[in-house]
Short mmCIF file of N, CA and C in Angstrom, two decimals:
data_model
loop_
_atom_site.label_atom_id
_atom_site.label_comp_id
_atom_site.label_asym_id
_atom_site.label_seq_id
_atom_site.Cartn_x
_atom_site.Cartn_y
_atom_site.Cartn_z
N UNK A 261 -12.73 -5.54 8.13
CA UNK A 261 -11.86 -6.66 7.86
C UNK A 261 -12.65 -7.69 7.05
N UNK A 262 -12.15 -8.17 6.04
CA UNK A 262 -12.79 -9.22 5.43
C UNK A 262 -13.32 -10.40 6.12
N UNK A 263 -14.10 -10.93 5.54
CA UNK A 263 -14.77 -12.18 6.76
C UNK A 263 -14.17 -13.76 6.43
N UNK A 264 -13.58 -13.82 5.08
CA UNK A 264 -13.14 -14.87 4.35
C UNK A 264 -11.66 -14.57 4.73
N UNK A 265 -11.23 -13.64 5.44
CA UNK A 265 -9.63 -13.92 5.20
C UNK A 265 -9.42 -14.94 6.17
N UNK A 266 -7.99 -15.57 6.26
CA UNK A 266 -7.26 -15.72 7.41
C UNK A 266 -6.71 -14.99 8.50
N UNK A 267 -6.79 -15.73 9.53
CA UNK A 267 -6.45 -14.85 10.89
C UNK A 267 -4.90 -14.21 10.61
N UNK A 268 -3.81 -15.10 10.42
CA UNK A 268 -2.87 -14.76 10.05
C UNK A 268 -2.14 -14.41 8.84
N UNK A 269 -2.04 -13.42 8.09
CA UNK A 269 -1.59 -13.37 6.53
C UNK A 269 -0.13 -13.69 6.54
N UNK A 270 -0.11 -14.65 5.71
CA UNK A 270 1.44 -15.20 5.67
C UNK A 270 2.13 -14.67 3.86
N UNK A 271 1.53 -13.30 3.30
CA UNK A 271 2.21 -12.77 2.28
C UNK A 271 2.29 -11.16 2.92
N UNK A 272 3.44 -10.82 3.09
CA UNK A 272 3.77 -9.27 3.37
C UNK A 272 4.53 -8.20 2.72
N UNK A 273 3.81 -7.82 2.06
CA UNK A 273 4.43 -6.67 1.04
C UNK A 273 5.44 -6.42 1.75
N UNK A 274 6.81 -5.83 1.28
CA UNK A 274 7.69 -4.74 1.74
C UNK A 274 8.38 -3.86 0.72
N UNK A 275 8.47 -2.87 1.05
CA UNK A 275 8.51 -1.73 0.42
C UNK A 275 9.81 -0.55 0.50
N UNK A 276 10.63 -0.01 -0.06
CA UNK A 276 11.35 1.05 0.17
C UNK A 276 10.93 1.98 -0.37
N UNK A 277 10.96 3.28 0.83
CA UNK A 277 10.56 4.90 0.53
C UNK A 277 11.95 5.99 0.60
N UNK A 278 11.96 6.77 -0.19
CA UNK A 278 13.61 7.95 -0.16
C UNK A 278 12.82 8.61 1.67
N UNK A 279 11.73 8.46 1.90
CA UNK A 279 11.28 9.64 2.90
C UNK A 279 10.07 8.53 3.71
N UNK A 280 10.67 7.44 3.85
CA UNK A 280 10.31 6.36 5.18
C UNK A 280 9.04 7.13 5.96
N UNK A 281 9.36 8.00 6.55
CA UNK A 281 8.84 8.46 7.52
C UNK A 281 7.13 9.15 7.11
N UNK A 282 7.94 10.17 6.06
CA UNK A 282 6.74 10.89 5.43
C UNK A 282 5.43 9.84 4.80
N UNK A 283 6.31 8.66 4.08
CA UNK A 283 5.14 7.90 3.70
C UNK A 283 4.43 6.97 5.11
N UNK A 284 5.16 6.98 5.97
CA UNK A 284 4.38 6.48 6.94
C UNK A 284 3.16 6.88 7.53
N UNK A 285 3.61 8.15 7.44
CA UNK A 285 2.64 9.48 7.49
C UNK A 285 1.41 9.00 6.31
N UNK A 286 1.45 9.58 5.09
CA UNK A 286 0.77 9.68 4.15
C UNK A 286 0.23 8.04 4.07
N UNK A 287 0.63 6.87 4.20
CA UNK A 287 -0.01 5.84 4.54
C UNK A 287 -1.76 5.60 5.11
N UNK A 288 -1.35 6.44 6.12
CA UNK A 288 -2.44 6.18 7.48
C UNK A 288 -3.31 7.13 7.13
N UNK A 289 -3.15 8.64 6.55
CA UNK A 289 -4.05 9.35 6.27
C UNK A 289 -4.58 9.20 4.89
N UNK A 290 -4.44 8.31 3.79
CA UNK A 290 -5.02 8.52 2.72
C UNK A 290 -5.44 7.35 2.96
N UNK A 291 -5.15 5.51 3.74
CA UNK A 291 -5.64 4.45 3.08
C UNK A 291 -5.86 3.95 4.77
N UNK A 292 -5.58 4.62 5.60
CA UNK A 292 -5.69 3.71 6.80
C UNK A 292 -5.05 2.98 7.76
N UNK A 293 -4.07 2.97 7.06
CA UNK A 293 -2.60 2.41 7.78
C UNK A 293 -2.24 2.64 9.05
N UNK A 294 -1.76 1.90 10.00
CA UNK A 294 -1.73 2.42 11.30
C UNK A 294 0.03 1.65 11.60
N UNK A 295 0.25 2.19 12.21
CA UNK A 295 2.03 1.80 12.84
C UNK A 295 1.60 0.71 13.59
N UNK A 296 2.36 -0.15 13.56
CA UNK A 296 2.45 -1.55 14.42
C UNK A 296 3.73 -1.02 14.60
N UNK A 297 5.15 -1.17 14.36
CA UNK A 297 6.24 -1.59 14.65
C UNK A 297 7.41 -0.07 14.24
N UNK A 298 7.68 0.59 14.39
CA UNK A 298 8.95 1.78 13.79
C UNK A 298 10.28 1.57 14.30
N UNK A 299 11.01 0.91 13.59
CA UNK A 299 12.24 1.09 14.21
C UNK A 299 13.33 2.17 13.39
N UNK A 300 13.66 3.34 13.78
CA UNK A 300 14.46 4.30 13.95
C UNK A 300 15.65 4.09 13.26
N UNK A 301 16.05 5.35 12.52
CA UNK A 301 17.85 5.09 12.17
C UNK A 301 18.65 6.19 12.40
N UNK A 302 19.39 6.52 12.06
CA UNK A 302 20.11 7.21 11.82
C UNK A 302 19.67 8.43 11.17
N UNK A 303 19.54 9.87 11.62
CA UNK A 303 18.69 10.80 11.21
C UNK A 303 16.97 10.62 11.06
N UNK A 304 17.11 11.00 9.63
CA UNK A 304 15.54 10.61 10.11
C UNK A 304 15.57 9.37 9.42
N UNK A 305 16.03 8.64 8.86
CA UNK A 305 15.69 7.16 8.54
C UNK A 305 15.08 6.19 8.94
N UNK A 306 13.84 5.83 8.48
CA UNK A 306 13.41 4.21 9.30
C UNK A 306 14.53 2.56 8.97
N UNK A 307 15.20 2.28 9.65
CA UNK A 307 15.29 0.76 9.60
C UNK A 307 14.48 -0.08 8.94
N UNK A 308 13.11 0.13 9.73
CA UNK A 308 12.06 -1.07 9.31
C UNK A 308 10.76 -0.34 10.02
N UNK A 309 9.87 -0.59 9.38
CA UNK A 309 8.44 -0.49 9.92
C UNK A 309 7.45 -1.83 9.42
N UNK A 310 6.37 -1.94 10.39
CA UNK A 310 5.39 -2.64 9.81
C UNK A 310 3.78 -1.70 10.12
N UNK A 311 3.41 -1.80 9.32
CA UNK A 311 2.09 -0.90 9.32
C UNK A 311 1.27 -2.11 8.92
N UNK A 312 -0.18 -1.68 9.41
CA UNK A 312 -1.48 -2.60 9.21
C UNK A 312 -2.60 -1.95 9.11
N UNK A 313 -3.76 -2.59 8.25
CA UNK A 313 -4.68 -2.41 7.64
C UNK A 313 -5.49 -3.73 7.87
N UNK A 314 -6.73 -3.36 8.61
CA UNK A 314 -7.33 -4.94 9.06
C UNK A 314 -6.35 -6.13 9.70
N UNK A 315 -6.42 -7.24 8.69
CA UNK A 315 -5.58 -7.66 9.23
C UNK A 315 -4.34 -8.20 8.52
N UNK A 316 -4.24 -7.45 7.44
CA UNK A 316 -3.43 -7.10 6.62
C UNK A 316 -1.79 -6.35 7.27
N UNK A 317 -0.89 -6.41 6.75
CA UNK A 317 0.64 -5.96 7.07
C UNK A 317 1.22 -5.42 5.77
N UNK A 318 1.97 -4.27 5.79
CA UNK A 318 3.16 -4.06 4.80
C UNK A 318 4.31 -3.90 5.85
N UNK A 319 5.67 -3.85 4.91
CA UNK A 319 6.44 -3.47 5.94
C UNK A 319 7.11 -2.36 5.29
N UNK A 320 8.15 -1.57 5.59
CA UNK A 320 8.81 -0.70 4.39
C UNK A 320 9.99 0.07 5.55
N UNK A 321 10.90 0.23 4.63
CA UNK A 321 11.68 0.96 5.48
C UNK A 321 12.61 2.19 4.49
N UNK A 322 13.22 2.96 4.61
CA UNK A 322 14.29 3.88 4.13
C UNK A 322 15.01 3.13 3.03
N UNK A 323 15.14 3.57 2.01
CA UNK A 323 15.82 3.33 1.02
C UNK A 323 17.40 3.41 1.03
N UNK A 324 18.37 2.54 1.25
CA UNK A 324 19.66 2.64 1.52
C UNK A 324 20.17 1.55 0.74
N UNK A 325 21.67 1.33 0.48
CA UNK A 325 22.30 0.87 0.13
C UNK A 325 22.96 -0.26 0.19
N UNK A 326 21.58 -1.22 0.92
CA UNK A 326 22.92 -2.52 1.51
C UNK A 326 22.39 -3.74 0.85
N UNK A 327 22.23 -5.15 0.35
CA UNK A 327 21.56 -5.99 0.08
C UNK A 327 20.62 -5.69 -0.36
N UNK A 328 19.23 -5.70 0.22
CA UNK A 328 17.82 -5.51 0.01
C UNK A 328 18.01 -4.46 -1.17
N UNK A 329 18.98 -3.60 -1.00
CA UNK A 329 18.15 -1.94 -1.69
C UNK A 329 19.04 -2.53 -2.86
N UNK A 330 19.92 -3.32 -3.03
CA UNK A 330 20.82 -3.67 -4.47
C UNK A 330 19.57 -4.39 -5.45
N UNK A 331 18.26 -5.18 -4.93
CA UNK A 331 17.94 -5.79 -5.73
C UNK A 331 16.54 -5.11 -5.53
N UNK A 332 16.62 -4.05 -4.62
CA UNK A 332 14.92 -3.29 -4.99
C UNK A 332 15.06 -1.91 -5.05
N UNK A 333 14.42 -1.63 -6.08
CA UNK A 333 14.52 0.51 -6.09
C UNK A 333 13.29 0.95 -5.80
N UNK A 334 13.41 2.01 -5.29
CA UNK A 334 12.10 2.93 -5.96
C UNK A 334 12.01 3.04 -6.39
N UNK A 335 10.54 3.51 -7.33
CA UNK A 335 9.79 4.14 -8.08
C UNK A 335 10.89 4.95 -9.02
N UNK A 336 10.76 6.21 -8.15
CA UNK A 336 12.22 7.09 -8.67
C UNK A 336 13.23 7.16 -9.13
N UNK A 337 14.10 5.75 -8.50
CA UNK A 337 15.25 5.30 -9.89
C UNK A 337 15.31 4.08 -10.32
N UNK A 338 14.31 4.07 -11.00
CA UNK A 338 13.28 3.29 -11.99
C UNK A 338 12.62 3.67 -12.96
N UNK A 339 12.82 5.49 -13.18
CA UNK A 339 11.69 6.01 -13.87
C UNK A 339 10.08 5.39 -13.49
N UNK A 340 9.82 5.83 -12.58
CA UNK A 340 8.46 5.26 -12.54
C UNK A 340 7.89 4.10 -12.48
N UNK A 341 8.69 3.34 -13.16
CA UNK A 341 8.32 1.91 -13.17
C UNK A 341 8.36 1.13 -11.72
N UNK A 342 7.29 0.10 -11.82
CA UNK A 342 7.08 -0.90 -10.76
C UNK A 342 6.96 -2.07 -11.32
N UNK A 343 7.26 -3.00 -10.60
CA UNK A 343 7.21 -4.35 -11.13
C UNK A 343 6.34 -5.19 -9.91
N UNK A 344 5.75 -4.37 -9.11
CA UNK A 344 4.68 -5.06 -8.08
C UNK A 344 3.98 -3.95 -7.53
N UNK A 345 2.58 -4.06 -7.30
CA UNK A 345 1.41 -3.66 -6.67
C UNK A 345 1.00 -4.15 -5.47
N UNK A 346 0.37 -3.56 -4.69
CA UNK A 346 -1.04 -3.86 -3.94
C UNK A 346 -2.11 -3.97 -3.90
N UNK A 347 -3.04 -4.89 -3.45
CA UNK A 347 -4.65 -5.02 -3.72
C UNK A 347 -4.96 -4.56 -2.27
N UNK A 348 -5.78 -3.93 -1.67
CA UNK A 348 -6.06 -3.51 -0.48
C UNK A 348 -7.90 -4.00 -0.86
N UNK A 349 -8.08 -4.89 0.70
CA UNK A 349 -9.92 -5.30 0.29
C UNK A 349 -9.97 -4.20 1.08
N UNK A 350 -10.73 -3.19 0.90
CA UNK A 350 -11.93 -2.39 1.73
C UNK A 350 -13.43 -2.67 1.40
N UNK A 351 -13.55 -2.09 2.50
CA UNK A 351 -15.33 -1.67 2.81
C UNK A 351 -16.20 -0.43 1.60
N UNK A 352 -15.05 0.52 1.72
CA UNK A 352 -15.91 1.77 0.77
C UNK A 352 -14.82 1.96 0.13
N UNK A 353 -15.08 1.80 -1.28
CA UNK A 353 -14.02 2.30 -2.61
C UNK A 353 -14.00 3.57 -2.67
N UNK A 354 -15.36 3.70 -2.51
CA UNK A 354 -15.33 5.22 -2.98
C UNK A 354 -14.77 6.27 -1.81
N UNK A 355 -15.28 6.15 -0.69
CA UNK A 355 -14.64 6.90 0.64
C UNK A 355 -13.42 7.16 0.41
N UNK A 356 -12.88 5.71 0.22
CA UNK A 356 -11.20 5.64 0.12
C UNK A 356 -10.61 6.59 -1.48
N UNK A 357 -11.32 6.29 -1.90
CA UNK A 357 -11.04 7.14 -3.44
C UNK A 357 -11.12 8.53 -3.01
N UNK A 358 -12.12 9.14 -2.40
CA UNK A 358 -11.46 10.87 -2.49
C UNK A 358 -10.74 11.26 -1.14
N UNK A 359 -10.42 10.36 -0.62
CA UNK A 359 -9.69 10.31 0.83
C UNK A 359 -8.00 10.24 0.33
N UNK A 360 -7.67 9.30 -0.60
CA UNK A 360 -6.61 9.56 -1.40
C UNK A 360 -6.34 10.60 -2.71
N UNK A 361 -7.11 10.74 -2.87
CA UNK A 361 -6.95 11.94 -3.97
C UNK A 361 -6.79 13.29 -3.28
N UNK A 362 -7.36 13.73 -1.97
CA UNK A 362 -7.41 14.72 -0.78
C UNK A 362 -6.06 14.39 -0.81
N UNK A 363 -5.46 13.55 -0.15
CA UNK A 363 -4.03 13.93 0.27
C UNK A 363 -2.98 13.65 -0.84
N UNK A 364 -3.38 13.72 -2.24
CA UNK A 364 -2.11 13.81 -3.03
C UNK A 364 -2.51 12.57 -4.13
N UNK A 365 -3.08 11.52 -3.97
CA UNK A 365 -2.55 10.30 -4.82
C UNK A 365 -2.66 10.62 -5.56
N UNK A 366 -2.01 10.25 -6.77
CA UNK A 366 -1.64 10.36 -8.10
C UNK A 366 -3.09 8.90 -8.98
N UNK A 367 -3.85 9.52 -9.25
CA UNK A 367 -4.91 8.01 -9.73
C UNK A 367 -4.77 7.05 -11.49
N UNK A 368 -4.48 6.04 -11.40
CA UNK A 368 -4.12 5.68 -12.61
C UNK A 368 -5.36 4.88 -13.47
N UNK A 369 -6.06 4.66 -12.45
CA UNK A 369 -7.27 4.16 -13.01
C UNK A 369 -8.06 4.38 -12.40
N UNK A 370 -9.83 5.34 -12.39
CA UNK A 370 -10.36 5.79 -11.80
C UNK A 370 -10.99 4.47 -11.19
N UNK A 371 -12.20 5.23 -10.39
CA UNK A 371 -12.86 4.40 -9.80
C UNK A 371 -14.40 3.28 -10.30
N UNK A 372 -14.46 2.71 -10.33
CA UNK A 372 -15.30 2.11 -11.47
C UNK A 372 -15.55 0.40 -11.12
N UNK A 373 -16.98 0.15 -11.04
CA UNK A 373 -17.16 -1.09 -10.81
C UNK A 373 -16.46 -2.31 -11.81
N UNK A 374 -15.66 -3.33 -11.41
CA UNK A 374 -15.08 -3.95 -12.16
C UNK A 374 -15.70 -5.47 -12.94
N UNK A 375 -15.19 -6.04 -13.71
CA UNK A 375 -16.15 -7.28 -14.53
C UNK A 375 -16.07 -8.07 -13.83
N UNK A 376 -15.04 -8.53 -12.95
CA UNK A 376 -14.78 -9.96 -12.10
C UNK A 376 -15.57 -9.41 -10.40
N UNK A 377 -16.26 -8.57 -10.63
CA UNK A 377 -16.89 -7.98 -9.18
C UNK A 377 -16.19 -6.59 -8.44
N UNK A 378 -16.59 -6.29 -7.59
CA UNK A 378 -15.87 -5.51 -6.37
C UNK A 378 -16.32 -3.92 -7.25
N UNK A 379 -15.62 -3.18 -6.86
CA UNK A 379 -15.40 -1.39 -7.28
C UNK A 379 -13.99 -1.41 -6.93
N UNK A 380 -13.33 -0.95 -7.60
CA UNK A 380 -12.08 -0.35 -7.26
C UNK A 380 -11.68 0.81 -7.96
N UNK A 381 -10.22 1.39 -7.95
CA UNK A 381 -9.26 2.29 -8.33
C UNK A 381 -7.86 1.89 -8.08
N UNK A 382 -7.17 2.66 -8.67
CA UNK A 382 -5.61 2.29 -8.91
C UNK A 382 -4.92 3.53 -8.58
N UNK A 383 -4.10 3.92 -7.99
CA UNK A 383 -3.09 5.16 -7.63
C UNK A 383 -2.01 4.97 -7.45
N UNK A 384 -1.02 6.05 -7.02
CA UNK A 384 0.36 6.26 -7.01
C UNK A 384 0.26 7.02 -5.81
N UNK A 385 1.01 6.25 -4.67
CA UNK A 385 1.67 7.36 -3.72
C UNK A 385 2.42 8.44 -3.70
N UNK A 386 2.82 9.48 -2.93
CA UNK A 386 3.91 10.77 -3.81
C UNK A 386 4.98 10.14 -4.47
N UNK A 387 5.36 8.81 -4.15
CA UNK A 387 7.17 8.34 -4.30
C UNK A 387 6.60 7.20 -5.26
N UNK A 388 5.26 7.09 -5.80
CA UNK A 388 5.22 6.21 -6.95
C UNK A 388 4.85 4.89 -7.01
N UNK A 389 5.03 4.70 -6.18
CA UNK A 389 4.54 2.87 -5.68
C UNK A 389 3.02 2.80 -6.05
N UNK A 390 2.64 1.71 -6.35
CA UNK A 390 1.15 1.50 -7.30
C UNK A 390 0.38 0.64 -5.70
N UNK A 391 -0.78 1.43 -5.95
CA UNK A 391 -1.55 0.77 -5.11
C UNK A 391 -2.91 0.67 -5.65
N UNK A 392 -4.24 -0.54 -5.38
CA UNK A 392 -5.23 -0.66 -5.96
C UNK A 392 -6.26 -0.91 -4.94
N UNK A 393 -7.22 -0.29 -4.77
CA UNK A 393 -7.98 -0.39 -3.45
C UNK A 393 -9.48 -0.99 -3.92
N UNK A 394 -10.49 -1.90 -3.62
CA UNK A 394 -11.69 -2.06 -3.98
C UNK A 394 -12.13 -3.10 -3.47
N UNK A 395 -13.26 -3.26 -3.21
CA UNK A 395 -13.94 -4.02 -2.56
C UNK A 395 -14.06 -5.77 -2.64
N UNK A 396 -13.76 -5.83 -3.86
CA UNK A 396 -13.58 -6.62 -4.70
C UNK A 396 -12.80 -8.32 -3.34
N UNK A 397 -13.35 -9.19 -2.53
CA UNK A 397 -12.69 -10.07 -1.91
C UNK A 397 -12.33 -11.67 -2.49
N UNK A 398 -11.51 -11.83 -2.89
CA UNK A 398 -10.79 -13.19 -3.57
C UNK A 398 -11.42 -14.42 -2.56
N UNK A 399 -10.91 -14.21 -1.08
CA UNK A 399 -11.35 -15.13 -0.12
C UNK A 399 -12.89 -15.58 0.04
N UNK A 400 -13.77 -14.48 -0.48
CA UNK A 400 -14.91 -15.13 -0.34
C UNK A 400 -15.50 -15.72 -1.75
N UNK A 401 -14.57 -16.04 -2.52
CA UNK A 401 -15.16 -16.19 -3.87
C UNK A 401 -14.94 -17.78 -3.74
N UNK A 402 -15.58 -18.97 -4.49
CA UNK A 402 -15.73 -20.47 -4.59
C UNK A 402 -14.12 -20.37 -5.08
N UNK A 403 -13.77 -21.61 -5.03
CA UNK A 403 -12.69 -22.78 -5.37
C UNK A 403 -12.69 -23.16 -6.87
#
């Protein structure tokens, strides 16, 4: 866990997946993610989840049709496109780099020490969503 963060993070990604579940799955085994919260739907659908990383939160749930999903898509019918990311601080870039590439990620920018500090990489989950992992911590940097 970073040493500069705050106890409480008051910005929380949320996310829609076609296969909720599966990425909940693939979450925890490529980046660490652990279930805090699953709430259940209808077949296999999630409602809502919140997963955590340090002391970090996303939330994400099943991709459906009501409000939320009118003004957010997936990846998928989007062609690919995203219009938001994740920065994930870790400990080991690199660990995490062939730990996601092992279970599938798609990498968009390898791994490579960066100019403003840290090491990172850039990937794609199976369903496309952009994620960027590296060491790299904002909180401990001056004002």
């Amino acid at each position: 866990m970073p040493t500069g963060a705050p106890a409480t993070p008051t910005v929380v990604p949320a996310l829609r997946y076609a296969d909720a579940s599966a990425a909940i799955d693939w979450l925890g085994r490529a980046f660490g993610f652990e279930p805090h919260l699953v709430v259940p739907g209808d077949g296999d659908a999630i409602l809502h989840a919140q997963l955590t990383l340090g002391n970090g939160m996303i939330m994400l749930g099943s991709a459906r049709d009501d409000a939320f999903g009118q003004a957010q898509k997936t990846p998928a019918e989007t062609d690919g496109i995203v219009t938001q990311s994740a920065y994930l601080i870790v400990d080991d870039a690199d660990r995490l780099y062939h730990r996601a590439r092992a279970c599938g990620a798609a990498i968009v920018q390898d791994i490579a020490d960066q100019s403003y500090g840290g090491r990172a990489f850039t990937c794609r989950d199976p369903e496309g969503h952009l994620w960027t992992l590296g060491t790299y911590d904002p909180w401990n940097e001056p004002a």
